[in-house]
JSON list of C-alpha atoms in Angstrom, two decimals:
[
{"chain": "A", "resi": 1, "resn": "UNK", "atom": "CA", "xyz": [-7.44, -21.26, -27.01]},
{"chain": "A", "resi": 2, "resn": "UNK", "atom": "CA", "xyz": [-7.87, -18.94, -24.05]},
{"chain": "A", "resi": 3, "resn": "UNK", "atom": "CA", "xyz": [-8.88, -15.31, -24.30]},
{"chain": "A", "resi": 4, "resn": "UNK", "atom": "CA", "xyz": [-10.33, -12.64, -22.07]},
{"chain": "A", "resi": 5, "resn": "UNK", "atom": "CA", "xyz": [-12.95, -9.97, -22.13]},
{"chain": "A", "resi": 6, "resn": "UNK", "atom": "CA", "xyz": [-15.28, -7.77, -20.13]},
{"chain": "A", "resi": 7, "resn": "UNK", "atom": "CA", "xyz": [-18.97, -7.99, -19.27]},
{"chain": "A", "resi": 8, "resn": "UNK", "atom": "CA", "xyz": [-20.51, -4.55, -18.73]},
{"chain": "A", "resi": 9, "resn": "UNK", "atom": "CA", "xyz": [-23.97, -4.72, -17.24]},
{"chain": "A", "resi": 10, "resn": "UNK", "atom": "CA", "xyz": [-24.93, -1.12, -17.92]},
{"chain": "A", "resi": 11, "resn": "UNK", "atom": "CA", "xyz": [-28.32, -1.30, -16.23]},
{"chain": "A", "resi": 12, "resn": "UNK", "atom": "CA", "xyz": [-30.40, -3.90, -14.48]},
{"chain": "A", "resi": 13, "resn": "UNK", "atom": "CA", "xyz": [-33.36, -3.77, -12.11]},
{"chain": "A", "resi": 14, "resn": "UNK", "atom": "CA", "xyz": [-32.20, -4.82, -8.64]},
{"chain": "A", "resi": 15, "resn": "UNK", "atom": "CA", "xyz": [-34.51, -7.87, -8.65]},
{"chain": "A", "resi": 16, "resn": "UNK", "atom": "CA", "xyz": [-32.76, -9.20, -11.77]},
{"chain": "A", "resi": 17, "resn": "UNK", "atom": "CA", "xyz": [-29.18, -8.70, -10.50]},
{"chain": "A", "resi": 18, "resn": "UNK", "atom": "CA", "xyz": [-28.92, -12.14, -8.81]},
{"chain": "A", "resi": 19, "resn": "UNK", "atom": "CA", "xyz": [-30.13, -13.76, -12.05]},
{"chain": "A", "resi": 20, "resn": "UNK", "atom": "CA", "xyz": [-27.44, -11.90, -14.00]},
{"chain": "A", "resi": 21, "resn": "UNK", "atom": "CA", "xyz": [-24.80, -13.17, -11.56]},
{"chain": "A", "resi": 22, "resn": "UNK", "atom": "CA", "xyz": [-26.13, -16.74, -11.83]},
{"chain": "A", "resi": 23, "resn": "UNK", "atom": "CA", "xyz": [-26.07, -16.55, -15.64]},
{"chain": "A", "resi": 24, "resn": "UNK", "atom": "CA", "xyz": [-22.47, -15.35, -15.65]},
{"chain": "A", "resi": 25, "resn": "UNK", "atom": "CA", "xyz": [-21.50, -17.92, -13.02]},
{"chain": "A", "resi": 26, "resn": "UNK", "atom": "CA", "xyz": [-23.11, -20.75, -14.96]},
{"chain": "A", "resi": 27, "resn": "UNK", "atom": "CA", "xyz": [-21.42, -19.76, -18.20]},
{"chain": "A", "resi": 28, "resn": "UNK", "atom": "CA", "xyz": [-17.96, -19.37, -16.66]},
{"chain": "A", "resi": 29, "resn": "UNK", "atom": "CA", "xyz": [-18.30, -22.29, -14.22]},
{"chain": "A", "resi": 30, "resn": "UNK", "atom": "CA", "xyz": [-17.07, -20.06, -11.42]},
{"chain": "A", "resi": 31, "resn": "UNK", "atom": "CA", "xyz": [-18.94, -17.96, -8.88]},
{"chain": "A", "resi": 32, "resn": "UNK", "atom": "CA", "xyz": [-19.56, -14.39, -9.98]},
{"chain": "A", "resi": 33, "resn": "UNK", "atom": "CA", "xyz": [-20.02, -11.91, -7.16]},
{"chain": "A", "resi": 34, "resn": "UNK", "atom": "CA", "xyz": [-20.41, -8.60, -8.90]},
{"chain": "A", "resi": 35, "resn": "UNK", "atom": "CA", "xyz": [-20.11, -5.26, -7.12]},
{"chain": "A", "resi": 36, "resn": "UNK", "atom": "CA", "xyz": [-23.34, -3.48, -8.03]},
{"chain": "A", "resi": 37, "resn": "UNK", "atom": "CA", "xyz": [-23.48, 0.31, -7.95]},
{"chain": "A", "resi": 38, "resn": "UNK", "atom": "CA", "xyz": [-26.21, 2.81, -8.79]},
{"chain": "A", "resi": 39, "resn": "UNK", "atom": "CA", "xyz": [-26.60, 3.65, -12.49]},
{"chain": "A", "resi": 40, "resn": "UNK", "atom": "CA", "xyz": [-26.97, 7.46, -12.65]},
{"chain": "A", "resi": 41, "resn": "UNK", "atom": "CA", "xyz": [-28.20, 7.27, -16.26]},
{"chain": "A", "resi": 42, "resn": "UNK", "atom": "CA", "xyz": [-31.19, 5.18, -15.12]},
{"chain": "A", "resi": 43, "resn": "UNK", "atom": "CA", "xyz": [-32.29, 6.03, -11.58]},
{"chain": "A", "resi": 44, "resn": "UNK", "atom": "CA", "xyz": [-33.39, 2.95, -9.65]},
{"chain": "A", "resi": 45, "resn": "UNK", "atom": "CA", "xyz": [-31.22, 0.64, -11.79]},
{"chain": "A", "resi": 46, "resn": "UNK", "atom": "CA", "xyz": [-27.85, -0.89, -10.94]},
{"chain": "A", "resi": 47, "resn": "UNK", "atom": "CA", "xyz": [-24.67, -1.45, -12.94]},
{"chain": "A", "resi": 48, "resn": "UNK", "atom": "CA", "xyz": [-21.67, -3.78, -12.62]},
{"chain": "A", "resi": 49, "resn": "UNK", "atom": "CA", "xyz": [-18.79, -5.05, -14.70]},
{"chain": "A", "resi": 50, "resn": "UNK", "atom": "CA", "xyz": [-16.41, -7.94, -14.58]},
{"chain": "A", "resi": 51, "resn": "UNK", "atom": "CA", "xyz": [-13.41, -9.08, -16.55]},
{"chain": "A", "resi": 52, "resn": "UNK", "atom": "CA", "xyz": [-13.30, -12.73, -17.51]},
{"chain": "A", "resi": 53, "resn": "UNK", "atom": "CA", "xyz": [-10.94, -15.34, -18.95]},
{"chain": "A", "resi": 54, "resn": "UNK", "atom": "CA", "xyz": [-12.06, -18.39, -20.88]},
{"chain": "A", "resi": 55, "resn": "UNK", "atom": "CA", "xyz": [-11.98, -20.15, -24.24]},
{"chain": "A", "resi": 56, "resn": "UNK", "atom": "CA", "xyz": [-12.65, -18.30, -27.49]},
{"chain": "A", "resi": 57, "resn": "UNK", "atom": "CA", "xyz": [-16.40, -18.02, -27.98]},
{"chain": "A", "resi": 58, "resn": "UNK", "atom": "CA", "xyz": [-17.16, -17.35, -24.32]},
{"chain": "A", "resi": 59, "resn": "UNK", "atom": "CA", "xyz": [-18.53, -13.87, -25.10]},
{"chain": "A", "resi": 60, "resn": "UNK", "atom": "CA", "xyz": [-21.24, -15.42, -27.29]},
{"chain": "A", "resi": 61, "resn": "UNK", "atom": "CA", "xyz": [-22.19, -17.84, -24.53]},
{"chain": "A", "resi": 62, "resn": "UNK", "atom": "CA", "xyz": [-22.37, -15.00, -22.01]},
{"chain": "A", "resi": 63, "resn": "UNK", "atom": "CA", "xyz": [-24.55, -12.93, -24.37]},
{"chain": "A", "resi": 64, "resn": "UNK", "atom": "CA", "xyz": [-26.84, -15.90, -24.93]},
{"chain": "A", "resi": 65, "resn": "UNK", "atom": "CA", "xyz": [-27.25, -16.35, -21.18]},
{"chain": "A", "resi": 66, "resn": "UNK", "atom": "CA", "xyz": [-27.86, -12.65, -20.44]},
{"chain": "A", "resi": 67, "resn": "UNK", "atom": "CA", "xyz": [-30.34, -11.94, -23.23]},
{"chain": "A", "resi": 68, "resn": "UNK", "atom": "CA", "xyz": [-32.87, -14.00, -21.28]},
{"chain": "A", "resi": 69, "resn": "UNK", "atom": "CA", "xyz": [-33.62, -10.74, -19.41]},
{"chain": "A", "resi": 70, "resn": "UNK", "atom": "CA", "xyz": [-34.72, -8.28, -22.11]},
{"chain": "A", "resi": 71, "resn": "UNK", "atom": "CA", "xyz": [-34.79, -5.36, -19.65]},
{"chain": "A", "resi": 72, "resn": "UNK", "atom": "CA", "xyz": [-31.03, -5.58, -19.01]},
{"chain": "A", "resi": 73, "resn": "UNK", "atom": "CA", "xyz": [-28.62, -3.36, -20.94]},
{"chain": "A", "resi": 74, "resn": "UNK", "atom": "CA", "xyz": [-25.28, -5.06, -21.42]},
{"chain": "A", "resi": 75, "resn": "UNK", "atom": "CA", "xyz": [-22.16, -5.12, -23.51]},
{"chain": "A", "resi": 76, "resn": "UNK", "atom": "CA", "xyz": [-19.66, -7.96, -23.75]},
{"chain": "A", "resi": 77, "resn": "UNK", "atom": "CA", "xyz": [-16.24, -7.85, -25.36]},
{"chain": "A", "resi": 78, "resn": "UNK", "atom": "CA", "xyz": [-13.89, -10.69, -26.23]},
{"chain": "A", "resi": 79, "resn": "UNK", "atom": "CA", "xyz": [-10.30, -10.03, -27.26]},
{"chain": "A", "resi": 80, "resn": "UNK", "atom": "CA", "xyz": [-8.95, -11.70, -30.39]},
{"chain": "A", "resi": 81, "resn": "UNK", "atom": "CA", "xyz": [-6.86, -14.81, -29.87]},
{"chain": "A", "resi": 82, "resn": "UNK", "atom": "CA", "xyz": [-4.57, -16.64, -32.31]},
{"chain": "A", "resi": 83, "resn": "UNK", "atom": "CA", "xyz": [-6.69, -17.52, -35.37]},
{"chain": "A", "resi": 84, "resn": "UNK", "atom": "CA", "xyz": [-9.91, -16.12, -33.87]},
{"chain": "A", "resi": 85, "resn": "UNK", "atom": "CA", "xyz": [-11.35, -12.62, -34.28]},
{"chain": "A", "resi": 86, "resn": "UNK", "atom": "CA", "xyz": [-12.49, -10.70, -31.25]},
{"chain": "A", "resi": 87, "resn": "UNK", "atom": "CA", "xyz": [-16.18, -10.11, -30.65]},
{"chain": "A", "resi": 88, "resn": "UNK", "atom": "CA", "xyz": [-18.50, -7.50, -29.26]},
{"chain": "A", "resi": 89, "resn": "UNK", "atom": "CA", "xyz": [-22.10, -8.00, -28.21]},
{"chain": "A", "resi": 90, "resn": "UNK", "atom": "CA", "xyz": [-24.51, -5.25, -27.17]},
{"chain": "A", "resi": 91, "resn": "UNK", "atom": "CA", "xyz": [-28.03, -5.61, -25.85]},
{"chain": "A", "resi": 92, "resn": "UNK", "atom": "CA", "xyz": [-30.48, -2.74, -25.46]},
{"chain": "A", "resi": 93, "resn": "UNK", "atom": "CA", "xyz": [-34.17, -3.08, -24.53]},
{"chain": "A", "resi": 94, "resn": "UNK", "atom": "CA", "xyz": [-36.22, -2.41, -27.63]},
{"chain": "A", "resi": 95, "resn": "UNK", "atom": "CA", "xyz": [-33.26, -2.95, -29.98]},
{"chain": "A", "resi": 96, "resn": "UNK", "atom": "CA", "xyz": [-32.33, -6.47, -28.96]},
{"chain": "A", "resi": 97, "resn": "UNK", "atom": "CA", "xyz": [-28.94, -8.11, -29.38]},
{"chain": "A", "resi": 98, "resn": "UNK", "atom": "CA", "xyz": [-26.26, -6.87, -31.79]},
{"chain": "A", "resi": 99, "resn": "UNK", "atom": "CA", "xyz": [-23.02, -8.70, -32.56]},
{"chain": "A", "resi": 100, "resn": "UNK", "atom": "CA", "xyz": [-19.88, -7.96, -34.56]},
{"chain": "A", "resi": 101, "resn": "UNK", "atom": "CA", "xyz": [-16.41, -9.30, -34.99]},
{"chain": "A", "resi": 102, "resn": "UNK", "atom": "CA", "xyz": [-13.57, -7.03, -33.91]},
{"chain": "A", "resi": 103, "resn": "UNK", "atom": "CA", "xyz": [-9.95, -6.56, -34.93]},
{"chain": "A", "resi": 104, "resn": "UNK", "atom": "CA", "xyz": [-6.92, -6.50, -32.63]},
{"chain": "A", "resi": 105, "resn": "UNK", "atom": "CA", "xyz": [-7.42, -2.77, -31.98]},
{"chain": "A", "resi": 106, "resn": "UNK", "atom": "CA", "xyz": [-11.18, -3.15, -31.30]},
{"chain": "A", "resi": 107, "resn": "UNK", "atom": "CA", "xyz": [-12.49, -1.89, -34.64]},
{"chain": "A", "resi": 108, "resn": "UNK", "atom": "CA", "xyz": [-15.61, -3.54, -36.05]},
{"chain": "A", "resi": 109, "resn": "UNK", "atom": "CA", "xyz": [-14.74, -5.94, -38.88]},
{"chain": "A", "resi": 110, "resn": "UNK", "atom": "CA", "xyz": [-17.28, -6.27, -41.69]},
{"chain": "A", "resi": 111, "resn": "UNK", "atom": "CA", "xyz": [-16.62, -9.17, -44.09]},
{"chain": "A", "resi": 112, "resn": "UNK", "atom": "CA", "xyz": [-16.08, -8.33, -47.75]},
{"chain": "A", "resi": 113, "resn": "UNK", "atom": "CA", "xyz": [-18.99, -10.46, -48.99]},
{"chain": "A", "resi": 114, "resn": "UNK", "atom": "CA", "xyz": [-21.35, -8.72, -46.57]},
{"chain": "A", "resi": 115, "resn": "UNK", "atom": "CA", "xyz": [-20.29, -5.31, -47.88]},
{"chain": "A", "resi": 116, "resn": "UNK", "atom": "CA", "xyz": [-20.64, -6.40, -51.53]},
{"chain": "A", "resi": 117, "resn": "UNK", "atom": "CA", "xyz": [-24.14, -7.72, -50.85]},
{"chain": "A", "resi": 118, "resn": "UNK", "atom": "CA", "xyz": [-25.11, -4.53, -49.05]},
{"chain": "A", "resi": 119, "resn": "UNK", "atom": "CA", "xyz": [-23.92, -2.34, -51.94]},
{"chain": "A", "resi": 120, "resn": "UNK", "atom": "CA", "xyz": [-25.70, -4.54, -54.48]},
{"chain": "A", "resi": 121, "resn": "UNK", "atom": "CA", "xyz": [-29.01, -4.33, -52.61]},
{"chain": "A", "resi": 122, "resn": "UNK", "atom": "CA", "xyz": [-28.91, -0.61, -51.77]},
{"chain": "A", "resi": 123, "resn": "UNK", "atom": "CA", "xyz": [-30.71, 1.63, -54.24]},
{"chain": "A", "resi": 124, "resn": "UNK", "atom": "CA", "xyz": [-29.73, 4.99, -52.77]},
{"chain": "A", "resi": 125, "resn": "UNK", "atom": "CA", "xyz": [-26.81, 6.39, -50.80]},
{"chain": "A", "resi": 126, "resn": "UNK", "atom": "CA", "xyz": [-29.05, 7.08, -47.79]},
{"chain": "A", "resi": 127, "resn": "UNK", "atom": "CA", "xyz": [-30.15, 3.43, -47.73]},
{"chain": "A", "resi": 128, "resn": "UNK", "atom": "CA", "xyz": [-26.50, 2.31, -47.96]},
{"chain": "A", "resi": 129, "resn": "UNK", "atom": "CA", "xyz": [-25.48, 4.65, -45.14]},
{"chain": "A", "resi": 130, "resn": "UNK", "atom": "CA", "xyz": [-28.32, 3.33, -42.96]},
{"chain": "A", "resi": 131, "resn": "UNK", "atom": "CA", "xyz": [-27.33, -0.30, -43.58]},
{"chain": "A", "resi": 132, "resn": "UNK", "atom": "CA", "xyz": [-23.68, 0.45, -42.79]},
{"chain": "A", "resi": 133, "resn": "UNK", "atom": "CA", "xyz": [-24.78, 2.12, -39.53]},
{"chain": "A", "resi": 134, "resn": "UNK", "atom": "CA", "xyz": [-26.70, -1.07, -38.67]},
{"chain": "A", "resi": 135, "resn": "UNK", "atom": "CA", "xyz": [-23.64, -3.24, -39.39]},
{"chain": "A", "resi": 136, "resn": "UNK", "atom": "CA", "xyz": [-21.51, -1.01, -37.16]},
{"chain": "A", "resi": 137, "resn": "UNK", "atom": "CA", "xyz": [-24.06, -1.03, -34.33]},
{"chain": "A", "resi": 138, "resn": "UNK", "atom": "CA", "xyz": [-24.60, 2.73, -34.40]},
{"chain": "A", "resi": 139, "resn": "UNK", "atom": "CA", "xyz": [-28.05, 2.50, -32.76]},
{"chain": "A", "resi": 140, "resn": "UNK", "atom": "CA", "xyz": [-26.70, 0.38, -29.92]},
{"chain": "A", "resi": 141, "resn": "UNK", "atom": "CA", "xyz": [-23.71, 2.69, -29.41]},
{"chain": "A", "resi": 142, "resn": "UNK", "atom": "CA", "xyz": [-25.99, 5.71, -29.30]},
{"chain": "A", "resi": 143, "resn": "UNK", "atom": "CA", "xyz": [-28.31, 4.05, -26.78]},
{"chain": "A", "resi": 144, "resn": "UNK", "atom": "CA", "xyz": [-25.46, 2.79, -24.56]},
{"chain": "A", "resi": 145, "resn": "UNK", "atom": "CA", "xyz": [-23.21, 5.86, -24.55]},
{"chain": "A", "resi": 146, "resn": "UNK", "atom": "CA", "xyz": [-24.88, 7.63, -21.58]},
{"chain": "A", "resi": 147, "resn": "UNK", "atom": "CA", "xyz": [-24.63, 4.38, -19.59]},
{"chain": "A", "resi": 148, "resn": "UNK", "atom": "CA", "xyz": [-20.95, 3.91, -20.46]},
{"chain": "A", "resi": 149, "resn": "UNK", "atom": "CA", "xyz": [-20.02, 7.37, -19.19]},
{"chain": "A", "resi": 150, "resn": "UNK", "atom": "CA", "xyz": [-21.98, 6.84, -16.00]},
{"chain": "A", "resi": 151, "resn": "UNK", "atom": "CA", "xyz": [-19.78, 3.80, -15.27]},
{"chain": "A", "resi": 152, "resn": "UNK", "atom": "CA", "xyz": [-16.41, 5.58, -15.56]},
{"chain": "A", "resi": 153, "resn": "UNK", "atom": "CA", "xyz": [-14.30, 4.78, -12.52]},
{"chain": "A", "resi": 154, "resn": "UNK", "atom": "CA", "xyz": [-16.60, 1.98, -11.29]},
{"chain": "A", "resi": 155, "resn": "UNK", "atom": "CA", "xyz": [-15.03, -1.12, -9.68]},
{"chain": "A", "resi": 156, "resn": "UNK", "atom": "CA", "xyz": [-14.22, -4.15, -11.85]},
{"chain": "A", "resi": 157, "resn": "UNK", "atom": "CA", "xyz": [-14.31, -7.80, -10.72]},
{"chain": "A", "resi": 158, "resn": "UNK", "atom": "CA", "xyz": [-12.01, -10.45, -12.26]},
{"chain": "A", "resi": 159, "resn": "UNK", "atom": "CA", "xyz": [-13.46, -13.89, -13.06]},
{"chain": "A", "resi": 160, "resn": "UNK", "atom": "CA", "xyz": [-11.61, -16.91, -14.45]},
{"chain": "A", "resi": 161, "resn": "UNK", "atom": "CA", "xyz": [-13.41, -19.75, -16.17]},
{"chain": "A", "resi": 162, "resn": "UNK", "atom": "CA", "xyz": [-12.79, -23.02, -14.34]},
{"chain": "A", "resi": 163, "resn": "UNK", "atom": "CA", "xyz": [-13.41, -25.72, -16.96]}
]
C-alpha cells in the first residue's frame, strides 16, 4: 500500500547535511538532493524538507535512518492509507525520538488500553496530565515550534520511492 509524507529537517550542522541526504536516499532507494537553507532559529545550522511517496511504514524507516545523528532536529509525517494509521516522528537533541499514530486529520491517536493503563498508574491529576503530555509529544512540539515557524515558505523537494 502506497502512502506519502514529509521529512522536515529542522536543523542540521552543514557537515552532517550530506549524511542526511544519503540516509534519505538509501531509505527511499532514490537520490535525494535537498535544497538546504539557513535555519534562523539556530544560526549556523541548515534546514530542508522533502515530500516522499512509498509504502506504509516508510516514515519509521526514515526516522530510524536519521536518528543516527543525534544533533539533527527532524520531524517526519506519514499520511494514513487504507487499513493503516498515519504516523508522526519527532527527534530533538536531548529529548530523543518520539513517535505517535495519527488519524486522517493529523490528530494524535492514543490507544484505549494505553489510556486505561495510564489512568490506573497515575496517583494524582498532575501526574496524569504530565503522562498525557508525554503521549501527545508536548515536549517535542514545544522544542520544535520555533524551528517550524522559521521554515515557513521554504522550498520543498518531491521524492518518490523506487522499489
